[in-house]
mmCIF file with all atom_site columns, C-alpha atoms in Angstrom:
data_model
loop_
_atom_site.group_PDB
_atom_site.id
_atom_site.type_symbol
_atom_site.label_atom_id
_atom_site.label_alt_id
_atom_site.label_comp_id
_atom_site.label_asym_id
_atom_site.label_entity_id
_atom_site.label_seq_id
_atom_site.pdbx_PDB_ins_code
_atom_site.Cartn_x
_atom_site.Cartn_y
_atom_site.Cartn_z
_atom_site.occupancy
_atom_site.B_iso_or_equiv
_atom_site.pdbx_formal_charge
_atom_site.auth_seq_id
_atom_site.auth_comp_id
_atom_site.auth_asym_id
_atom_site.auth_atom_id
_atom_site.pdbx_PDB_model_num
ATOM 1   C CA . MET A 1 1   ? 3.335   160.855 -19.250 1.00 0.00 ? 1   MET A CA 1
ATOM 2   C CA . ALA A 1 2   ? 2.990   157.053 -17.510 1.00 0.00 ? 2   ALA A CA 1
ATOM 3   C CA . TYR A 1 3   ? -0.514  156.085 -16.460 1.00 0.00 ? 3   TYR A CA 1
ATOM 4   C CA . GLU A 1 4   ? -1.368  153.165 -15.221 1.00 0.00 ? 4   GLU A CA 1
ATOM 5   C CA . THR A 1 5   ? -5.514  153.207 -14.813 1.00 0.00 ? 5   THR A CA 1
ATOM 6   C CA . ILE A 1 6   ? -5.895  154.048 -18.673 1.00 0.00 ? 6   ILE A CA 1
ATOM 7   C CA . LEU A 1 7   ? -4.518  153.292 -21.774 1.00 0.00 ? 7   LEU A CA 1
ATOM 8   C CA . TYR A 1 8   ? -3.875  156.568 -23.616 1.00 0.00 ? 8   TYR A CA 1
ATOM 9   C CA . GLU A 1 9   ? -3.013  155.671 -27.581 1.00 0.00 ? 9   GLU A CA 1
ATOM 10  C CA . VAL A 1 10  ? -2.580  157.802 -30.537 1.00 0.00 ? 10  VAL A CA 1
ATOM 11  C CA . ASP A 1 11  ? -3.516  156.907 -34.036 1.00 0.00 ? 11  ASP A CA 1
ATOM 12  C CA . GLN A 1 12  ? -4.234  158.635 -37.569 1.00 0.00 ? 12  GLN A CA 1
ATOM 13  C CA . ARG A 1 13  ? -4.718  161.836 -35.488 1.00 0.00 ? 13  ARG A CA 1
ATOM 14  C CA . VAL A 1 14  ? -7.579  159.497 -33.251 1.00 0.00 ? 14  VAL A CA 1
ATOM 15  C CA . LEU A 1 15  ? -7.172  160.015 -29.301 1.00 0.00 ? 15  LEU A CA 1
ATOM 16  C CA . LYS A 1 16  ? -8.089  156.486 -27.578 1.00 0.00 ? 16  LYS A CA 1
ATOM 17  C CA . ILE A 1 17  ? -8.113  156.918 -23.889 1.00 0.00 ? 17  ILE A CA 1
ATOM 18  C CA . THR A 1 18  ? -9.644  153.202 -22.576 1.00 0.00 ? 18  THR A CA 1
ATOM 19  C CA . LEU A 1 19  ? -10.021 152.949 -18.906 1.00 0.00 ? 19  LEU A CA 1
ATOM 20  C CA . ASN A 1 20  ? -8.003  150.476 -18.174 1.00 0.00 ? 20  ASN A CA 1
ATOM 21  C CA . ARG A 1 21  ? -10.016 148.428 -14.379 1.00 0.00 ? 21  ARG A CA 1
ATOM 22  C CA . PRO A 1 22  ? -11.131 145.563 -15.866 1.00 0.00 ? 22  PRO A CA 1
ATOM 23  C CA . ASP A 1 23  ? -11.463 143.489 -12.716 1.00 0.00 ? 23  ASP A CA 1
ATOM 24  C CA . LYS A 1 24  ? -12.888 146.678 -11.326 1.00 0.00 ? 24  LYS A CA 1
ATOM 25  C CA . LEU A 1 25  ? -15.975 147.299 -14.335 1.00 0.00 ? 25  LEU A CA 1
ATOM 26  C CA . ASN A 1 26  ? -13.625 150.725 -14.722 1.00 0.00 ? 26  ASN A CA 1
ATOM 27  C CA . ALA A 1 27  ? -14.910 151.690 -11.533 1.00 0.00 ? 27  ALA A CA 1
ATOM 28  C CA . LEU A 1 28  ? -13.581 155.297 -10.455 1.00 0.00 ? 28  LEU A CA 1
ATOM 29  C CA . ASN A 1 29  ? -10.752 156.027 -7.923  1.00 0.00 ? 29  ASN A CA 1
ATOM 30  C CA . GLU A 1 30  ? -8.904  158.667 -7.282  1.00 0.00 ? 30  GLU A CA 1
ATOM 31  C CA . ARG A 1 31  ? -5.781  157.574 -9.517  1.00 0.00 ? 31  ARG A CA 1
ATOM 32  C CA . LEU A 1 32  ? -7.546  157.323 -13.121 1.00 0.00 ? 32  LEU A CA 1
ATOM 33  C CA . LEU A 1 33  ? -10.116 160.198 -12.315 1.00 0.00 ? 33  LEU A CA 1
ATOM 34  C CA . GLY A 1 34  ? -7.072  161.879 -12.195 1.00 0.00 ? 34  GLY A CA 1
ATOM 35  C CA . GLU A 1 35  ? -5.119  159.990 -15.080 1.00 0.00 ? 35  GLU A CA 1
ATOM 36  C CA . LEU A 1 36  ? -8.070  160.628 -17.726 1.00 0.00 ? 36  LEU A CA 1
ATOM 37  C CA . ALA A 1 37  ? -8.400  165.201 -16.313 1.00 0.00 ? 37  ALA A CA 1
ATOM 38  C CA . ALA A 1 38  ? -4.552  164.524 -17.271 1.00 0.00 ? 38  ALA A CA 1
ATOM 39  C CA . ALA A 1 39  ? -5.369  162.999 -20.484 1.00 0.00 ? 39  ALA A CA 1
ATOM 40  C CA . PHE A 1 40  ? -7.507  165.651 -20.925 1.00 0.00 ? 40  PHE A CA 1
ATOM 41  C CA . GLN A 1 41  ? -5.884  167.985 -20.275 1.00 0.00 ? 41  GLN A CA 1
ATOM 42  C CA . ALA A 1 42  ? -2.707  166.681 -22.664 1.00 0.00 ? 42  ALA A CA 1
ATOM 43  C CA . ALA A 1 43  ? -6.183  166.147 -25.799 1.00 0.00 ? 43  ALA A CA 1
ATOM 44  C CA . GLU A 1 44  ? -6.301  170.070 -25.173 1.00 0.00 ? 44  GLU A CA 1
ATOM 45  C CA . THR A 1 45  ? -2.668  170.641 -25.739 1.00 0.00 ? 45  THR A CA 1
ATOM 46  C CA . ASP A 1 46  ? -1.789  168.441 -28.670 1.00 0.00 ? 46  ASP A CA 1
ATOM 47  C CA . ALA A 1 47  ? -2.140  169.645 -32.113 1.00 0.00 ? 47  ALA A CA 1
ATOM 48  C CA . THR A 1 48  ? -2.302  166.101 -33.779 1.00 0.00 ? 48  THR A CA 1
ATOM 49  C CA . VAL A 1 49  ? -5.413  165.232 -31.703 1.00 0.00 ? 49  VAL A CA 1
ATOM 50  C CA . ARG A 1 50  ? -8.475  166.076 -33.694 1.00 0.00 ? 50  ARG A CA 1
ATOM 51  C CA . VAL A 1 51  ? -10.602 162.944 -31.951 1.00 0.00 ? 51  VAL A CA 1
ATOM 52  C CA . VAL A 1 52  ? -10.850 161.858 -28.774 1.00 0.00 ? 52  VAL A CA 1
ATOM 53  C CA . VAL A 1 53  ? -12.486 158.331 -28.281 1.00 0.00 ? 53  VAL A CA 1
ATOM 54  C CA . LEU A 1 54  ? -13.065 156.885 -24.780 1.00 0.00 ? 54  LEU A CA 1
ATOM 55  C CA . THR A 1 55  ? -14.098 153.747 -24.055 1.00 0.00 ? 55  THR A CA 1
ATOM 56  C CA . GLY A 1 56  ? -13.535 150.833 -20.904 1.00 0.00 ? 56  GLY A CA 1
ATOM 57  C CA . ALA A 1 57  ? -11.670 147.646 -21.063 1.00 0.00 ? 57  ALA A CA 1
ATOM 58  C CA . GLY A 1 58  ? -13.143 144.436 -20.958 1.00 0.00 ? 58  GLY A CA 1
ATOM 59  C CA . ARG A 1 59  ? -16.783 143.804 -19.904 1.00 0.00 ? 59  ARG A CA 1
ATOM 60  C CA . GLY A 1 60  ? -18.127 146.852 -19.011 1.00 0.00 ? 60  GLY A CA 1
ATOM 61  C CA . PHE A 1 61  ? -17.456 150.794 -19.862 1.00 0.00 ? 61  PHE A CA 1
ATOM 62  C CA . CYS A 1 62  ? -18.100 152.174 -16.270 1.00 0.00 ? 62  CYS A CA 1
ATOM 63  C CA . SER A 1 63  ? -19.990 151.117 -13.318 1.00 0.00 ? 63  SER A CA 1
ATOM 64  C CA . GLY A 1 64  ? -19.501 154.209 -11.799 1.00 0.00 ? 64  GLY A CA 1
ATOM 65  C CA . ALA A 1 65  ? -17.746 155.196 -8.012  1.00 0.00 ? 65  ALA A CA 1
ATOM 66  C CA . ASP A 1 66  ? -15.316 152.811 -6.688  1.00 0.00 ? 66  ASP A CA 1
ATOM 67  C CA . LEU A 1 67  ? -17.378 152.433 -3.498  1.00 0.00 ? 67  LEU A CA 1
ATOM 68  C CA . ALA A 1 68  ? -15.434 150.438 -1.793  1.00 0.00 ? 68  ALA A CA 1
ATOM 69  C CA . ALA A 1 69  ? -11.825 151.861 -1.800  1.00 0.00 ? 69  ALA A CA 1
ATOM 70  C CA . ARG A 1 70  ? -13.878 154.501 0.112   1.00 0.00 ? 70  ARG A CA 1
ATOM 71  C CA . LEU A 1 71  ? -15.378 152.411 2.972   1.00 0.00 ? 71  LEU A CA 1
ATOM 72  C CA . SER A 1 72  ? -12.148 153.184 4.908   1.00 0.00 ? 72  SER A CA 1
ATOM 73  C CA . GLY A 1 73  ? -12.826 156.540 5.906   1.00 0.00 ? 73  GLY A CA 1
ATOM 74  C CA . ASP A 1 74  ? -15.028 159.204 6.070   1.00 0.00 ? 74  ASP A CA 1
ATOM 75  C CA . LEU A 1 75  ? -16.632 160.241 3.185   1.00 0.00 ? 75  LEU A CA 1
ATOM 76  C CA . ASP A 1 76  ? -18.451 163.796 1.316   1.00 0.00 ? 76  ASP A CA 1
ATOM 77  C CA . TYR A 1 77  ? -19.748 162.612 -1.294  1.00 0.00 ? 77  TYR A CA 1
ATOM 78  C CA . GLY A 1 78  ? -20.734 166.217 -1.915  1.00 0.00 ? 78  GLY A CA 1
ATOM 79  C CA . GLU A 1 79  ? -17.473 167.340 -1.745  1.00 0.00 ? 79  GLU A CA 1
ATOM 80  C CA . THR A 1 80  ? -16.320 164.682 -4.000  1.00 0.00 ? 80  THR A CA 1
ATOM 81  C CA . VAL A 1 81  ? -18.196 165.489 -6.156  1.00 0.00 ? 81  VAL A CA 1
ATOM 82  C CA . ARG A 1 82  ? -17.822 169.264 -5.847  1.00 0.00 ? 82  ARG A CA 1
ATOM 83  C CA . ARG A 1 83  ? -14.342 168.681 -6.204  1.00 0.00 ? 83  ARG A CA 1
ATOM 84  C CA . VAL A 1 84  ? -13.253 165.795 -8.390  1.00 0.00 ? 84  VAL A CA 1
ATOM 85  C CA . TYR A 1 85  ? -16.939 164.402 -10.580 1.00 0.00 ? 85  TYR A CA 1
ATOM 86  C CA . ASN A 1 86  ? -17.993 168.310 -11.703 1.00 0.00 ? 86  ASN A CA 1
ATOM 87  C CA . PRO A 1 87  ? -14.280 169.711 -13.007 1.00 0.00 ? 87  PRO A CA 1
ATOM 88  C CA . LEU A 1 88  ? -13.617 166.284 -14.801 1.00 0.00 ? 88  LEU A CA 1
ATOM 89  C CA . VAL A 1 89  ? -17.067 166.867 -16.555 1.00 0.00 ? 89  VAL A CA 1
ATOM 90  C CA . LEU A 1 90  ? -16.373 170.872 -16.900 1.00 0.00 ? 90  LEU A CA 1
ATOM 91  C CA . GLN A 1 91  ? -13.765 169.920 -18.451 1.00 0.00 ? 91  GLN A CA 1
ATOM 92  C CA . MET A 1 92  ? -15.153 167.199 -20.728 1.00 0.00 ? 92  MET A CA 1
ATOM 93  C CA . ARG A 1 93  ? -17.515 169.663 -22.344 1.00 0.00 ? 93  ARG A CA 1
ATOM 94  C CA . ARG A 1 94  ? -15.149 172.161 -22.626 1.00 0.00 ? 94  ARG A CA 1
ATOM 95  C CA . LEU A 1 95  ? -12.431 170.174 -24.397 1.00 0.00 ? 95  LEU A CA 1
ATOM 96  C CA . PRO A 1 96  ? -12.565 171.954 -28.370 1.00 0.00 ? 96  PRO A CA 1
ATOM 97  C CA . LYS A 1 97  ? -12.176 169.062 -29.727 1.00 0.00 ? 97  LYS A CA 1
ATOM 98  C CA . PRO A 1 98  ? -15.069 165.951 -29.860 1.00 0.00 ? 98  PRO A CA 1
ATOM 99  C CA . ILE A 1 99  ? -15.152 163.185 -28.056 1.00 0.00 ? 99  ILE A CA 1
ATOM 100 C CA . ILE A 1 100 ? -17.029 159.958 -28.816 1.00 0.00 ? 100 ILE A CA 1
ATOM 101 C CA . GLY A 1 101 ? -17.875 157.886 -26.052 1.00 0.00 ? 101 GLY A CA 1
ATOM 102 C CA . ALA A 1 102 ? -17.339 154.486 -26.959 1.00 0.00 ? 102 ALA A CA 1
ATOM 103 C CA . ILE A 1 103 ? -19.691 152.602 -24.589 1.00 0.00 ? 103 ILE A CA 1
ATOM 104 C CA . ASN A 1 104 ? -19.892 149.325 -23.856 1.00 0.00 ? 104 ASN A CA 1
ATOM 105 C CA . GLY A 1 105 ? -21.425 147.493 -21.387 1.00 0.00 ? 105 GLY A CA 1
ATOM 106 C CA . ALA A 1 106 ? -22.601 149.363 -17.818 1.00 0.00 ? 106 ALA A CA 1
ATOM 107 C CA . ALA A 1 107 ? -21.939 153.161 -17.508 1.00 0.00 ? 107 ALA A CA 1
ATOM 108 C CA . VAL A 1 108 ? -23.589 153.302 -13.925 1.00 0.00 ? 108 VAL A CA 1
ATOM 109 C CA . GLY A 1 109 ? -23.565 156.370 -11.828 1.00 0.00 ? 109 GLY A CA 1
ATOM 110 C CA . ALA A 1 110 ? -20.685 158.383 -12.308 1.00 0.00 ? 110 ALA A CA 1
ATOM 111 C CA . GLY A 1 111 ? -19.655 156.204 -15.324 1.00 0.00 ? 111 GLY A CA 1
ATOM 112 C CA . MET A 1 112 ? -23.508 157.383 -16.799 1.00 0.00 ? 112 MET A CA 1
ATOM 113 C CA . SER A 1 113 ? -21.717 161.105 -16.175 1.00 0.00 ? 113 SER A CA 1
ATOM 114 C CA . LEU A 1 114 ? -19.025 160.397 -17.602 1.00 0.00 ? 114 LEU A CA 1
ATOM 115 C CA . ALA A 1 115 ? -20.695 158.888 -21.386 1.00 0.00 ? 115 ALA A CA 1
ATOM 116 C CA . LEU A 1 116 ? -23.057 161.804 -21.103 1.00 0.00 ? 116 LEU A CA 1
ATOM 117 C CA . ALA A 1 117 ? -20.278 164.212 -20.779 1.00 0.00 ? 117 ALA A CA 1
ATOM 118 C CA . CYS A 1 118 ? -18.923 162.933 -24.451 1.00 0.00 ? 118 CYS A CA 1
ATOM 119 C CA . ASP A 1 119 ? -20.804 164.788 -27.698 1.00 0.00 ? 119 ASP A CA 1
ATOM 120 C CA . VAL A 1 120 ? -21.458 161.808 -29.107 1.00 0.00 ? 120 VAL A CA 1
ATOM 121 C CA . ARG A 1 121 ? -22.401 158.715 -27.390 1.00 0.00 ? 121 ARG A CA 1
ATOM 122 C CA . LEU A 1 122 ? -22.024 154.866 -29.621 1.00 0.00 ? 122 LEU A CA 1
ATOM 123 C CA . ALA A 1 123 ? -23.816 152.566 -27.806 1.00 0.00 ? 123 ALA A CA 1
ATOM 124 C CA . ALA A 1 124 ? -23.061 148.519 -27.987 1.00 0.00 ? 124 ALA A CA 1
ATOM 125 C CA . GLU A 1 125 ? -25.811 145.931 -28.359 1.00 0.00 ? 125 GLU A CA 1
ATOM 126 C CA . ASN A 1 126 ? -24.363 145.293 -24.653 1.00 0.00 ? 126 ASN A CA 1
ATOM 127 C CA . ALA A 1 127 ? -24.942 148.983 -23.393 1.00 0.00 ? 127 ALA A CA 1
ATOM 128 C CA . TRP A 1 128 ? -26.539 149.580 -20.640 1.00 0.00 ? 128 TRP A CA 1
ATOM 129 C CA . PHE A 1 129 ? -27.592 152.968 -18.138 1.00 0.00 ? 129 PHE A CA 1
#
């Protein structure tokens, strides 16, 4: 699968998933969330992957939901959490391979939820939650 908002790289049995919207501090939009779910599904079925590292491009891990993208209409935040965020976090927790969160910069809101869903978190000196 071709990804636009994440980087998916396997090297020596380690899958590195990088949230790749550095201009938005890796804010989560529908596309990124869908690609992230697809990446974790691919990791689950790929026998060559033993561990997953989740990180963010640029100066932040993840600034949370991309609220600017959501201002264009009615939004039910509760429904979005139930339909999108909760299933992604549950998918991460059920992954039979360990997920290491490499936290750089901000991990805020839903970004902190992603960090907390990792099995292990390694925080850079500039990380904040």
